[in-house]
Amino acid sequence: HDLPEFKCESTVLQTSRRNQDLELLDIYDRTSSFRKAVKIIMTILKLRCRIDAARQRLGISLAPRQYEYTQKSATLVMVRDAQNAAYANEINNIRNGKNLPANNKLAELSPFIDSEGILRVGGRIKNSTVPYDCKYPILLPQKCRLTNMILDHFHQSVAHQGRHITHGAIRQGGYHILNGRTFNAEFIKSCVQCRKLRAPTSTQRMADLPRDRIEEVPPFTNIGLDVFGPYLVHDGQNTRRNKASKKTWVLILVCAVSRAVHV
């Protein structure tokens, strides 16, 4: 019998990855809330850790990734991805021990990279007792979707206060936005809730004055009357039949033309 001919074919699969973090642009476009985005990233990190654990049990992978999926770790993943996209050259220079050019916007901030790979702003308050995030805040790019979400988060946390209070809340939260004051003011101008709260009050146009208010007549020719009271007035002495305190009402007359008052 003739045996059929078998051919062996090989397929090569090549994958490329932009960086070690997740692709987060689609997540930012699908949600406008910073808290929702953090919860989504926490769920993705939790699923990734479970996949790594399964791969390790099967012997496919021997070096599992970090087994943490807290809010802080999710926030660091989001910040690291935004910084790598905006400050790739600066981060490479700092890691290689090179100084930033003098015309670079980050040169005056004395930036450095911490143990988590996050770009932070340097300073001279190392011996201060304030928290680490306040001493060395995380540097955020200005034109970034994540920066808008963080700014909106702190702006809502201070109940849509002005730009000074919002900017202080951001700095206290451990973030530093490049040109943050200008960017913060522009963001508040575009906030719909702030525009509603700070909108000018509507004014009604007054009608023409009646003839009784503007004609040339002697005082108290045209008047307006009103009564107010009663007031307890002490008059005389108390007796068995009558009391010294009496109720008194006041009649007020106002001239409609000269606004003179007679009580």
GROMACS .gro file of C-alpha atoms in nm:
model
  263
    1HIS     CA    1   0.000   0.000   0.000
    2ASP     CA    2   0.111   0.356  -0.072
    3LEU     CA    3   0.146   0.568   0.242
    4PRO     CA    4   0.020   0.928   0.226
    5GLU     CA    5   0.279   1.201   0.230
    6PHE     CA    6   0.289   1.422   0.540
    7LYS     CA    7   0.434   1.772   0.534
    8CYS     CA    8   0.552   1.953   0.846
    9GLU     CA    9   0.498   2.330   0.858
   10SER     CA   10   0.619   2.566   1.128
   11THR     CA   11   0.455   2.893   1.236
   12VAL     CA   12   0.650   3.169   1.404
   13LEU     CA   13   0.455   3.403   1.634
   14GLN     CA   14   0.617   3.732   1.716
   15THR     CA   15   0.464   3.971   1.969
   16SER     CA   16   0.563   4.325   2.045
   17ARG     CA   17   0.486   4.533   2.349
   18ARG     CA   18   0.525   4.906   2.387
   19ASN     CA   19   0.612   4.892   2.756
   20GLN     CA   20   0.572   4.670   3.056
   21ASP     CA   21   0.253   4.838   3.177
   22LEU     CA   22  -0.100   4.800   3.053
   23GLU     CA   23  -0.249   4.983   2.759
   24LEU     CA   24  -0.477   5.227   2.939
   25LEU     CA   25  -0.591   5.468   2.668
   26ASP     CA   26  -0.906   5.266   2.597
   27ILE     CA   27  -0.992   5.255   2.967
   28TYR     CA   28  -0.958   5.632   3.001
   29ASP     CA   29  -1.182   5.688   2.701
   30ARG     CA   30  -1.454   5.462   2.841
   31THR     CA   31  -1.478   5.628   3.182
   32SER     CA   32  -1.454   5.983   3.310
   33SER     CA   33  -1.417   5.900   3.681
   34PHE     CA   34  -1.080   5.847   3.843
   35ARG     CA   35  -1.223   5.609   4.103
   36LYS     CA   36  -1.387   5.392   3.837
   37ALA     CA   37  -1.062   5.378   3.642
   38VAL     CA   38  -0.872   5.270   3.955
   39LYS     CA   39  -1.126   4.993   4.022
   40ILE     CA   40  -1.094   4.870   3.663
   41ILE     CA   41  -0.714   4.863   3.687
   42MET     CA   42  -0.736   4.677   4.020
   43THR     CA   43  -0.956   4.413   3.856
   44ILE     CA   44  -0.712   4.377   3.565
   45LEU     CA   45  -0.415   4.344   3.801
   46LYS     CA   46  -0.599   4.084   4.006
   47LEU     CA   47  -0.677   3.884   3.692
   48ARG     CA   48  -0.319   3.917   3.573
   49CYS     CA   49  -0.188   3.787   3.905
   50ARG     CA   50  -0.420   3.486   3.887
   51ILE     CA   51  -0.299   3.410   3.533
   52ASP     CA   52   0.064   3.433   3.650
   53ALA     CA   53  -0.011   3.196   3.937
   54ALA     CA   54  -0.170   2.947   3.698
   55ARG     CA   55   0.124   2.972   3.457
   56GLN     CA   56   0.362   2.912   3.746
   57ARG     CA   57   0.173   2.600   3.857
   58LEU     CA   58   0.188   2.465   3.503
   59GLY     CA   59   0.559   2.536   3.481
   60ILE     CA   60   0.520   2.784   3.196
   61SER     CA   61   0.647   3.082   3.393
   62LEU     CA   62   0.890   3.081   3.684
   63ALA     CA   63   0.900   3.455   3.750
   64PRO     CA   64   0.552   3.578   3.838
   65ARG     CA   65   0.483   3.948   3.843
   66GLN     CA   66   0.393   4.151   4.150
   67TYR     CA   67   0.105   4.003   4.347
   68GLU     CA   68  -0.051   4.329   4.460
   69TYR     CA   69  -0.374   4.482   4.339
   70THR     CA   70  -0.444   4.762   4.583
   71GLN     CA   71  -0.560   5.112   4.501
   72LYS     CA   72  -0.208   5.245   4.540
   73SER     CA   73  -0.058   4.989   4.306
   74ALA     CA   74  -0.331   5.055   4.047
   75THR     CA   75  -0.271   5.430   4.071
   76LEU     CA   76   0.105   5.380   4.025
   77VAL     CA   77   0.044   5.171   3.713
   78MET     CA   78  -0.171   5.450   3.565
   79VAL     CA   79   0.079   5.722   3.657
   80ARG     CA   80   0.376   5.523   3.526
   81ASP     CA   81   0.204   5.469   3.193
   82ALA     CA   82   0.122   5.841   3.158
   83GLN     CA   83   0.477   5.946   3.250
   84ASN     CA   84   0.637   5.701   3.007
   85ALA     CA   85   0.420   5.840   2.729
   86ALA     CA   86   0.489   6.208   2.806
   87TYR     CA   87   0.843   6.212   2.949
   88ALA     CA   88   1.017   5.917   2.783
   89ASN     CA   89   1.335   6.110   2.697
   90GLU     CA   90   1.359   6.273   3.039
   91ILE     CA   91   1.314   5.941   3.218
   92ASN     CA   92   1.588   5.778   3.008
   93ASN     CA   93   1.828   6.065   3.083
   94ILE     CA   94   1.763   6.046   3.457
   95ARG     CA   95   1.807   5.668   3.464
   96ASN     CA   96   2.134   5.698   3.274
   97GLY     CA   97   2.261   5.963   3.516
   98LYS     CA   98   2.251   6.247   3.263
   99ASN     CA   99   2.146   6.602   3.345
  100LEU     CA  100   1.845   6.750   3.172
  101PRO     CA  101   1.908   7.040   2.931
  102ALA     CA  102   1.871   7.387   3.078
  103ASN     CA  103   1.584   7.470   2.842
  104ASN     CA  104   1.384   7.166   2.955
  105LYS     CA  105   1.073   7.246   3.156
  106LEU     CA  106   1.152   6.976   3.412
  107ALA     CA  107   1.508   7.093   3.481
  108GLU     CA  108   1.398   7.345   3.746
  109LEU     CA  109   1.196   7.082   3.936
  110SER     CA  110   1.497   6.859   4.021
  111PRO     CA  111   1.312   6.543   3.913
  112PHE     CA  112   1.416   6.193   4.021
  113ILE     CA  113   1.283   5.839   3.988
  114ASP     CA  114   1.187   5.654   4.304
  115SER     CA  115   1.205   5.281   4.375
  116GLU     CA  116   0.866   5.224   4.208
  117GLY     CA  117   0.981   5.381   3.882
  118ILE     CA  118   0.769   5.694   3.935
  119LEU     CA  119   0.899   6.036   3.831
  120ARG     CA  120   0.876   6.274   4.126
  121VAL     CA  121   0.958   6.638   4.195
  122GLY     CA  122   1.263   6.700   4.413
  123GLY     CA  123   1.302   6.964   4.681
  124ARG     CA  124   1.481   7.080   4.994
  125ILE     CA  125   1.239   6.952   5.259
  126LYS     CA  126   1.391   6.608   5.305
  127ASN     CA  127   1.406   6.652   5.683
  128SER     CA  128   1.043   6.763   5.707
  129THR     CA  129   0.786   6.554   5.896
  130VAL     CA  130   0.521   6.578   5.624
  131PRO     CA  131   0.433   6.258   5.431
  132TYR     CA  132   0.661   6.139   5.155
  133ASP     CA  133   0.407   6.212   4.880
  134CYS     CA  134   0.382   6.574   4.996
  135LYS     CA  135   0.760   6.620   5.013
  136TYR     CA  136   0.817   6.468   4.671
  137PRO     CA  137   0.488   6.486   4.474
  138ILE     CA  138   0.429   6.276   4.164
  139LEU     CA  139   0.485   6.471   3.843
  140LEU     CA  140   0.188   6.466   3.606
  141PRO     CA  141   0.193   6.588   3.245
  142GLN     CA  142  -0.039   6.874   3.161
  143LYS     CA  143  -0.198   6.745   2.841
  144CYS     CA  144  -0.303   6.400   2.958
  145ARG     CA  145  -0.635   6.227   3.009
  146LEU     CA  146  -0.524   6.089   3.346
  147THR     CA  147  -0.437   6.440   3.466
  148ASN     CA  148  -0.787   6.562   3.379
  149MET     CA  149  -0.940   6.273   3.570
  150ILE     CA  150  -0.725   6.335   3.880
  151LEU     CA  151  -0.799   6.708   3.868
  152ASP     CA  152  -1.172   6.640   3.836
  153HIS     CA  153  -1.151   6.395   4.129
  154PHE     CA  154  -0.993   6.649   4.367
  155HIS     CA  155  -1.215   6.930   4.236
  156GLN     CA  156  -1.524   6.729   4.331
  157SER     CA  157  -1.372   6.630   4.666
  158VAL     CA  158  -1.355   7.000   4.768
  159ALA     CA  159  -1.716   7.058   4.653
  160HIS     CA  160  -1.627   7.264   4.343
  161GLN     CA  161  -1.430   7.531   4.528
  162GLY     CA  162  -1.205   7.783   4.354
  163ARG     CA  163  -0.874   7.721   4.185
  164HIS     CA  164  -0.663   7.795   4.496
  165ILE     CA  165  -0.841   7.536   4.712
  166THR     CA  166  -0.846   7.281   4.430
  167HIS     CA  167  -0.475   7.332   4.359
  168GLY     CA  168  -0.395   7.294   4.730
  169ALA     CA  169  -0.595   6.969   4.747
  170ILE     CA  170  -0.399   6.831   4.451
  171ARG     CA  171  -0.065   6.919   4.611
  172GLN     CA  172  -0.177   6.775   4.943
  173GLY     CA  173  -0.282   6.457   4.763
  174GLY     CA  174   0.075   6.409   4.643
  175TYR     CA  175   0.059   6.530   4.282
  176HIS     CA  176   0.227   6.810   4.094
  177ILE     CA  177   0.090   6.920   3.757
  178LEU     CA  178   0.322   7.102   3.522
  179ASN     CA  179   0.193   7.462   3.499
  180GLY     CA  180  -0.075   7.351   3.740
  181ARG     CA  181  -0.219   7.692   3.829
  182THR     CA  182  -0.292   7.784   3.468
  183PHE     CA  183  -0.421   7.437   3.385
  184ASN     CA  184  -0.636   7.436   3.699
  185ALA     CA  185  -0.793   7.772   3.614
  186GLU     CA  186  -0.874   7.658   3.259
  187PHE     CA  187  -1.029   7.337   3.391
  188ILE     CA  188  -1.254   7.521   3.637
  189LYS     CA  189  -1.370   7.758   3.364
  190SER     CA  190  -1.490   7.460   3.163
  191CYS     CA  191  -1.659   7.290   3.462
  192VAL     CA  192  -2.036   7.286   3.403
  193GLN     CA  193  -2.124   7.270   3.774
  194CYS     CA  194  -1.899   7.566   3.857
  195ARG     CA  195  -2.048   7.773   3.577
  196LYS     CA  196  -2.394   7.702   3.716
  197LEU     CA  197  -2.294   7.789   4.073
  198ARG     CA  198  -2.108   8.107   3.974
  199ALA     CA  199  -2.354   8.230   3.714
  200PRO     CA  200  -2.477   8.591   3.763
  201THR     CA  201  -2.820   8.624   3.917
  202SER     CA  202  -3.103   8.722   3.686
  203THR     CA  203  -3.246   9.074   3.728
  204GLN     CA  204  -3.594   9.185   3.630
  205ARG     CA  205  -3.649   9.511   3.447
  206MET     CA  206  -3.862   9.747   3.657
  207ALA     CA  207  -4.179   9.900   3.516
  208ASP     CA  208  -4.237  10.275   3.480
  209LEU     CA  209  -4.323  10.469   3.795
  210PRO     CA  210  -4.690  10.558   3.845
  211ARG     CA  211  -4.806  10.919   3.814
  212ASP     CA  212  -4.862  10.947   4.192
  213ARG     CA  213  -4.486  10.903   4.248
  214ILE     CA  214  -4.358  11.172   4.012
  215GLU     CA  215  -4.618  11.453   3.996
  216GLU     CA  216  -4.530  11.793   4.149
  217VAL     CA  217  -4.767  11.825   4.449
  218PRO     CA  218  -4.727  11.939   4.813
  219PRO     CA  219  -4.589  11.681   5.060
  220PHE     CA  220  -4.827  11.413   5.186
  221THR     CA  221  -5.074  11.472   4.902
  222ASN     CA  222  -5.016  11.117   4.784
  223ILE     CA  223  -4.931  10.887   5.071
  224GLY     CA  224  -4.888  10.525   5.163
  225LEU     CA  225  -5.017  10.383   5.493
  226ASP     CA  226  -4.903  10.098   5.712
  227VAL     CA  227  -4.961   9.984   6.069
  228PHE     CA  228  -4.721   9.792   6.291
  229GLY     CA  229  -4.735   9.682   6.652
  230PRO     CA  230  -4.859   9.627   6.912
  231TYR     CA  231  -4.609   9.758   7.168
  232LEU     CA  232  -4.661   9.736   7.541
  233VAL     CA  233  -4.638  10.091   7.680
  234HIS     CA  234  -4.623  10.156   8.055
  235ASP     CA  235  -4.870  10.434   8.146
  236GLY     CA  236  -4.960  10.517   8.509
  237GLN     CA  237  -4.979  10.264   8.789
  238ASN     CA  238  -5.132   9.920   8.817
  239THR     CA  239  -5.470   9.904   8.993
  240ARG     CA  240  -5.709   9.622   9.072
  241ARG     CA  241  -5.913   9.696   8.763
  242ASN     CA  242  -5.657   9.828   8.513
  243LYS     CA  243  -5.296   9.755   8.433
  244ALA     CA  244  -5.033  10.017   8.361
  245SER     CA  245  -4.914   9.830   8.049
  246LYS     CA  246  -5.121   9.909   7.742
  247LYS     CA  247  -5.106   9.789   7.385
  248THR     CA  248  -5.015  10.059   7.135
  249TRP     CA  249  -5.024  10.041   6.755
  250VAL     CA  250  -4.827  10.275   6.531
  251LEU     CA  251  -4.958  10.427   6.208
  252ILE     CA  252  -4.690  10.524   5.959
  253LEU     CA  253  -4.755  10.763   5.669
  254VAL     CA  254  -4.506  10.793   5.383
  255CYS     CA  255  -4.518  11.063   5.117
  256ALA     CA  256  -4.514  10.898   4.776
  257VAL     CA  257  -4.325  11.186   4.612
  258SER     CA  258  -4.074  11.319   4.866
  259ARG     CA  259  -4.054  10.995   5.073
  260ALA     CA  260  -4.110  11.196   5.392
  261VAL     CA  261  -4.228  10.988   5.688
  262HIS     CA  262  -4.481  11.074   5.961
  263VAL     CA  263  -4.547  10.837   6.250
   0.00000   0.00000   0.00000
